[in-house]
Amino acid sequence: MAVAFLSSVVSNGRAGMDMLEENKSTHVVAPGLNWLIATLYDAEAFGYPNTKAEEVGYKTELDAAIAGLREMHRRGIVVLPGGDYGFAWTPHGTYARDLEHFVKLLGFTPHEALIAATRGVAKLMMRSHELGQVQPGYFADCILINGNPLEDITVLQDHDKLDVICINGRVHKAGRKEYMPPPVSGQDVNRHVIVPDLPHELPEVKRPMQKQY
């Protein structure tokens, strides 16, 4: 599977779009959409004003990107969250902003955006046999949300509403009611990790999700 960069597709106009559509079973597009948006509208607090961002062409690039990505989605070309995080105005831990952009700007339904970010990315990484779905034998990477992202996709950006974060079966964040301690050593005959009985009262465990800027 090949990854197409958005800038090359847009610069080639309709020919680039037609090429992608003809090869949509083997090509995907993973745009760094949030970087453009954040650079235009969030970077001023870090010394890069909106006027400068528009002057160098980021607004024009964003408008072209949105139009092109909407057309790709209409044609059934696979578009996945690409991000480009790690700048001061796009800190790690804010990746769910991409899903909001997919819904509000690109015409995705919340369900389509969630599938793109899970099953779609797993396929891109050639690990669809073990990632991206809640299935027996897959890595138990799950979150429990106090809300419904199918009704409001932005709920995924509120770290206080991510009640439980579980990575490969191990709890990395939980409140009092949801907390489960790490498994004890040992396996049962079905090769499942043995988890001890839980006491009624457990300490609240809430680790910081990301560095605060």
mmCIF file of C-alpha atoms in Angstrom:
data_model
loop_
_atom_site.group_PDB
_atom_site.id
_atom_site.type_symbol
_atom_site.label_atom_id
_atom_site.label_comp_id
_atom_site.label_asym_id
_atom_site.label_seq_id
_atom_site.Cartn_x
_atom_site.Cartn_y
_atom_site.Cartn_z
ATOM 1 C CA MET A 1 0.000 0.000 0.000
ATOM 2 C CA ALA A 2 1.364 3.413 -0.978
ATOM 3 C CA VAL A 3 0.847 6.754 0.750
ATOM 4 C CA ALA A 4 0.140 9.742 -1.475
ATOM 5 C CA PHE A 5 1.176 13.178 -0.257
ATOM 6 C CA LEU A 6 -1.553 15.771 -0.529
ATOM 7 C CA SER A 7 0.635 18.519 -2.005
ATOM 8 C CA SER A 8 1.615 16.368 -4.986
ATOM 9 C CA VAL A 9 -1.996 15.389 -5.656
ATOM 10 C CA VAL A 10 -3.286 18.966 -5.470
ATOM 11 C CA SER A 11 -0.490 20.305 -7.683
ATOM 12 C CA ASN A 12 -1.378 17.757 -10.379
ATOM 13 C CA GLY A 13 -5.038 18.791 -10.372
ATOM 14 C CA ARG A 14 -7.634 16.504 -11.929
ATOM 15 C CA ALA A 15 -4.985 14.169 -13.347
ATOM 16 C CA GLY A 16 -3.662 13.482 -9.861
ATOM 17 C CA MET A 17 -7.174 12.939 -8.525
ATOM 18 C CA ASP A 18 -8.052 10.565 -11.366
ATOM 19 C CA MET A 19 -4.831 8.622 -10.790
ATOM 20 C CA LEU A 20 -5.667 8.183 -7.118
ATOM 21 C CA GLU A 21 -9.195 7.063 -7.888
ATOM 22 C CA GLU A 22 -7.919 4.466 -10.361
ATOM 23 C CA ASN A 23 -5.533 3.123 -7.708
ATOM 24 C CA LYS A 24 -7.638 3.626 -4.598
ATOM 25 C CA SER A 25 -7.380 -0.034 -3.642
ATOM 26 C CA THR A 26 -3.616 0.338 -3.139
ATOM 27 C CA HIS A 27 -3.138 4.036 -2.276
ATOM 28 C CA VAL A 28 -4.178 6.158 0.679
ATOM 29 C CA VAL A 29 -3.882 9.850 1.512
ATOM 30 C CA ALA A 30 -2.800 10.890 5.017
ATOM 31 C CA PRO A 31 -2.846 14.709 5.208
ATOM 32 C CA GLY A 32 -1.231 16.790 7.936
ATOM 33 C CA LEU A 33 -4.419 18.834 8.095
ATOM 34 C CA ASN A 34 -4.265 19.886 11.726
ATOM 35 C CA TRP A 35 -0.807 21.386 11.285
ATOM 36 C CA LEU A 36 -2.138 23.812 8.673
ATOM 37 C CA ILE A 37 -5.143 24.770 10.782
ATOM 38 C CA ALA A 38 -3.165 25.165 14.001
ATOM 39 C CA THR A 39 -0.423 27.162 12.268
ATOM 40 C CA LEU A 40 -3.027 29.557 10.937
ATOM 41 C CA TYR A 41 -5.134 29.952 14.060
ATOM 42 C CA ASP A 42 -3.193 28.759 17.127
ATOM 43 C CA ALA A 43 0.451 29.639 16.479
ATOM 44 C CA GLU A 44 0.094 33.358 17.218
ATOM 45 C CA ALA A 45 0.391 32.675 20.951
ATOM 46 C CA PHE A 46 3.838 31.245 20.204
ATOM 47 C CA GLY A 47 5.055 34.187 18.144
ATOM 48 C CA TYR A 48 3.871 33.261 14.642
ATOM 49 C CA PRO A 49 0.971 35.600 13.793
ATOM 50 C CA ASN A 50 -1.959 34.712 11.577
ATOM 51 C CA THR A 51 -1.082 37.522 9.176
ATOM 52 C CA LYS A 52 2.334 35.982 8.549
ATOM 53 C CA ALA A 53 0.843 32.517 8.047
ATOM 54 C CA GLU A 54 -1.580 33.886 5.464
ATOM 55 C CA GLU A 55 1.172 35.916 3.818
ATOM 56 C CA VAL A 56 3.268 32.826 3.096
ATOM 57 C CA GLY A 57 0.251 31.003 1.646
ATOM 58 C CA TYR A 58 -0.964 28.659 4.370
ATOM 59 C CA LYS A 59 -4.580 29.844 4.059
ATOM 60 C CA THR A 60 -4.550 29.217 0.311
ATOM 61 C CA GLU A 61 -2.995 25.806 0.908
ATOM 62 C CA LEU A 62 -5.608 24.945 3.536
ATOM 63 C CA ASP A 63 -8.512 25.922 1.279
ATOM 64 C CA ALA A 64 -7.083 23.802 -1.550
ATOM 65 C CA ALA A 65 -6.485 20.895 0.817
ATOM 66 C CA ILE A 66 -10.050 20.930 2.132
ATOM 67 C CA ALA A 67 -11.521 21.068 -1.375
ATOM 68 C CA GLY A 68 -9.263 18.271 -2.600
ATOM 69 C CA LEU A 69 -9.844 16.017 0.404
ATOM 70 C CA ARG A 70 -13.609 16.442 0.201
ATOM 71 C CA GLU A 71 -13.459 15.371 -3.446
ATOM 72 C CA MET A 72 -11.287 12.371 -2.559
ATOM 73 C CA HIS A 73 -13.771 11.296 0.079
ATOM 74 C CA ARG A 74 -16.615 11.678 -2.417
ATOM 75 C CA ARG A 75 -14.756 9.448 -4.885
ATOM 76 C CA GLY A 76 -14.089 6.772 -2.293
ATOM 77 C CA ILE A 77 -10.340 7.399 -2.074
ATOM 78 C CA VAL A 78 -9.064 6.362 1.353
ATOM 79 C CA VAL A 79 -8.199 9.394 3.494
ATOM 80 C CA LEU A 80 -6.678 8.744 6.925
ATOM 81 C CA PRO A 81 -5.665 11.053 9.787
ATOM 82 C CA GLY A 82 -2.079 12.157 9.197
ATOM 83 C CA GLY A 83 -1.531 14.794 11.852
ATOM 84 C CA ASP A 84 2.039 16.140 11.999
ATOM 85 C CA TYR A 85 2.190 16.755 15.733
ATOM 86 C CA GLY A 86 5.010 17.756 18.041
ATOM 87 C CA PHE A 87 5.131 21.525 17.502
ATOM 88 C CA ALA A 88 4.306 23.889 20.364
ATOM 89 C CA TRP A 89 0.908 24.615 18.815
ATOM 90 C CA THR A 90 0.292 20.966 17.843
ATOM 91 C CA PRO A 91 1.441 19.149 21.004
ATOM 92 C CA HIS A 92 1.458 15.396 21.319
ATOM 93 C CA GLY A 93 -1.705 14.137 22.949
ATOM 94 C CA THR A 94 -4.023 16.303 20.839
ATOM 95 C CA TYR A 95 -4.356 13.928 17.886
ATOM 96 C CA ALA A 96 -8.148 13.750 18.182
ATOM 97 C CA ARG A 97 -8.350 17.213 16.638
ATOM 98 C CA ASP A 98 -7.885 15.514 13.267
ATOM 99 C CA LEU A 99 -11.147 13.640 13.736
ATOM 100 C CA GLU A 100 -13.006 16.899 14.335
ATOM 101 C CA HIS A 101 -11.517 18.326 11.130
ATOM 102 C CA PHE A 102 -12.535 15.223 9.188
ATOM 103 C CA VAL A 103 -16.141 15.623 10.343
ATOM 104 C CA LYS A 104 -16.513 19.402 10.197
ATOM 105 C CA LEU A 105 -14.399 20.148 7.123
ATOM 106 C CA LEU A 106 -14.156 17.014 4.975
ATOM 107 C CA GLY A 107 -17.698 15.650 5.137
ATOM 108 C CA PHE A 108 -16.952 12.474 7.110
ATOM 109 C CA THR A 109 -19.536 11.137 9.507
ATOM 110 C CA PRO A 110 -18.217 10.608 13.051
ATOM 111 C CA HIS A 111 -18.402 6.860 12.432
ATOM 112 C CA GLU A 112 -16.314 7.150 9.257
ATOM 113 C CA ALA A 113 -13.728 9.274 11.061
ATOM 114 C CA LEU A 114 -13.402 6.728 13.878
ATOM 115 C CA ILE A 115 -13.033 3.831 11.439
ATOM 116 C CA ALA A 116 -10.359 5.764 9.527
ATOM 117 C CA ALA A 117 -8.388 6.400 12.727
ATOM 118 C CA THR A 118 -8.569 2.792 13.926
ATOM 119 C CA ARG A 119 -9.119 0.078 11.338
ATOM 120 C CA GLY A 120 -7.895 2.284 8.499
ATOM 121 C CA VAL A 121 -4.597 3.194 10.147
ATOM 122 C CA ALA A 122 -4.054 -0.422 11.226
ATOM 123 C CA LYS A 123 -4.325 -1.497 7.590
ATOM 124 C CA LEU A 124 -1.912 1.244 6.532
ATOM 125 C CA MET A 125 0.620 -0.028 9.084
ATOM 126 C CA MET A 126 0.103 -3.584 7.734
ATOM 127 C CA ARG A 127 -1.110 -4.728 11.150
ATOM 128 C CA SER A 128 -4.822 -5.123 10.490
ATOM 129 C CA HIS A 129 -4.552 -8.677 11.828
ATOM 130 C CA GLU A 130 -3.863 -7.401 15.362
ATOM 131 C CA LEU A 131 -4.769 -3.705 15.609
ATOM 132 C CA GLY A 132 -7.708 -1.422 14.925
ATOM 133 C CA GLN A 133 -10.597 -3.616 16.048
ATOM 134 C CA VAL A 134 -12.037 -5.077 19.236
ATOM 135 C CA GLN A 135 -11.665 -8.745 18.377
ATOM 136 C CA PRO A 136 -10.336 -11.899 20.069
ATOM 137 C CA GLY A 137 -6.574 -12.117 19.606
ATOM 138 C CA TYR A 138 -6.119 -8.407 18.889
ATOM 139 C CA PHE A 139 -4.165 -6.030 21.106
ATOM 140 C CA ALA A 140 -6.521 -4.729 23.787
ATOM 141 C CA ASP A 141 -6.037 -1.038 23.044
ATOM 142 C CA CYS A 142 -9.267 0.575 24.221
ATOM 143 C CA ILE A 143 -10.640 3.719 25.796
ATOM 144 C CA LEU A 144 -13.787 4.212 27.848
ATOM 145 C CA ILE A 145 -15.316 7.628 27.188
ATOM 146 C CA ASN A 146 -17.800 9.564 29.269
ATOM 147 C CA GLY A 147 -19.770 10.629 26.208
ATOM 148 C CA ASN A 148 -20.739 9.532 22.712
ATOM 149 C CA PRO A 149 -18.298 10.452 19.916
ATOM 150 C CA LEU A 150 -20.903 9.432 17.343
ATOM 151 C CA GLU A 151 -22.948 12.394 18.543
ATOM 152 C CA ASP A 152 -20.060 14.744 19.367
ATOM 153 C CA ILE A 153 -16.665 13.815 17.940
ATOM 154 C CA THR A 154 -14.967 16.547 20.001
ATOM 155 C CA VAL A 155 -15.560 14.584 23.215
ATOM 156 C CA LEU A 156 -12.366 12.681 22.377
ATOM 157 C CA GLN A 157 -10.375 15.886 22.922
ATOM 158 C CA ASP A 158 -11.551 16.275 26.520
ATOM 159 C CA HIS A 159 -9.015 14.270 28.511
ATOM 160 C CA ASP A 160 -11.173 14.484 31.634
ATOM 161 C CA LYS A 161 -13.814 12.430 29.813
ATOM 162 C CA LEU A 162 -11.401 9.639 28.898
ATOM 163 C CA ASP A 163 -12.290 7.570 31.951
ATOM 164 C CA VAL A 164 -10.158 4.541 31.110
ATOM 165 C CA ILE A 165 -7.185 4.112 28.789
ATOM 166 C CA CYS A 166 -6.110 0.527 28.233
ATOM 167 C CA ILE A 167 -3.046 -0.331 26.124
ATOM 168 C CA ASN A 168 -2.459 -3.980 25.283
ATOM 169 C CA GLY A 169 -4.632 -5.009 28.198
ATOM 170 C CA ARG A 170 -2.859 -2.846 30.779
ATOM 171 C CA VAL A 171 -4.643 0.093 32.369
ATOM 172 C CA HIS A 172 -2.765 3.379 31.982
ATOM 173 C CA LYS A 173 -5.474 5.690 33.306
ATOM 174 C CA ALA A 174 -8.575 5.073 35.401
ATOM 175 C CA GLY A 175 -10.713 6.617 38.106
ATOM 176 C CA ARG A 176 -11.659 4.949 41.391
ATOM 177 C CA LYS A 177 -14.494 2.912 39.940
ATOM 178 C CA GLU A 178 -12.669 1.873 36.791
ATOM 179 C CA TYR A 179 -9.181 1.207 38.116
ATOM 180 C CA MET A 180 -7.751 -2.267 37.688
ATOM 181 C CA PRO A 181 -4.226 -2.986 38.971
ATOM 182 C CA PRO A 182 -1.662 -4.570 36.653
ATOM 183 C CA PRO A 183 -2.076 -8.339 36.260
ATOM 184 C CA VAL A 184 -0.174 -10.610 38.618
ATOM 185 C CA SER A 185 2.302 -13.015 37.124
ATOM 186 C CA GLY A 186 0.997 -16.381 36.031
ATOM 187 C CA GLN A 187 -1.231 -17.805 33.341
ATOM 188 C CA ASP A 188 -4.316 -19.976 33.475
ATOM 189 C CA VAL A 189 -4.800 -23.010 31.245
ATOM 190 C CA ASN A 190 -6.346 -20.799 28.556
ATOM 191 C CA ARG A 191 -3.245 -18.593 28.515
ATOM 192 C CA HIS A 192 -5.124 -15.597 29.896
ATOM 193 C CA VAL A 193 -3.423 -13.304 32.363
ATOM 194 C CA ILE A 194 -4.687 -13.868 35.909
ATOM 195 C CA VAL A 195 -6.136 -10.724 37.489
ATOM 196 C CA PRO A 196 -6.645 -10.650 41.270
ATOM 197 C CA ASP A 197 -9.943 -9.779 42.944
ATOM 198 C CA LEU A 198 -10.318 -6.058 43.477
ATOM 199 C CA PRO A 199 -10.956 -4.374 46.834
ATOM 200 C CA HIS A 200 -14.046 -2.210 47.211
ATOM 201 C CA GLU A 201 -12.127 1.019 47.775
ATOM 202 C CA LEU A 202 -9.431 1.923 45.273
ATOM 203 C CA PRO A 203 -7.296 5.040 44.947
ATOM 204 C CA GLU A 204 -8.046 7.352 42.072
ATOM 205 C CA VAL A 205 -5.436 7.095 39.344
ATOM 206 C CA LYS A 206 -5.227 9.960 36.869
ATOM 207 C CA ARG A 207 -1.883 10.489 35.249
ATOM 208 C CA PRO A 208 -1.188 13.588 33.138
ATOM 209 C CA MET A 209 -2.135 13.020 29.503
ATOM 210 C CA GLN A 210 0.323 15.498 28.017
ATOM 211 C CA LYS A 211 2.625 18.348 28.821
ATOM 212 C CA GLN A 212 0.779 21.588 29.388
ATOM 213 C CA TYR A 213 1.970 24.513 27.293
#
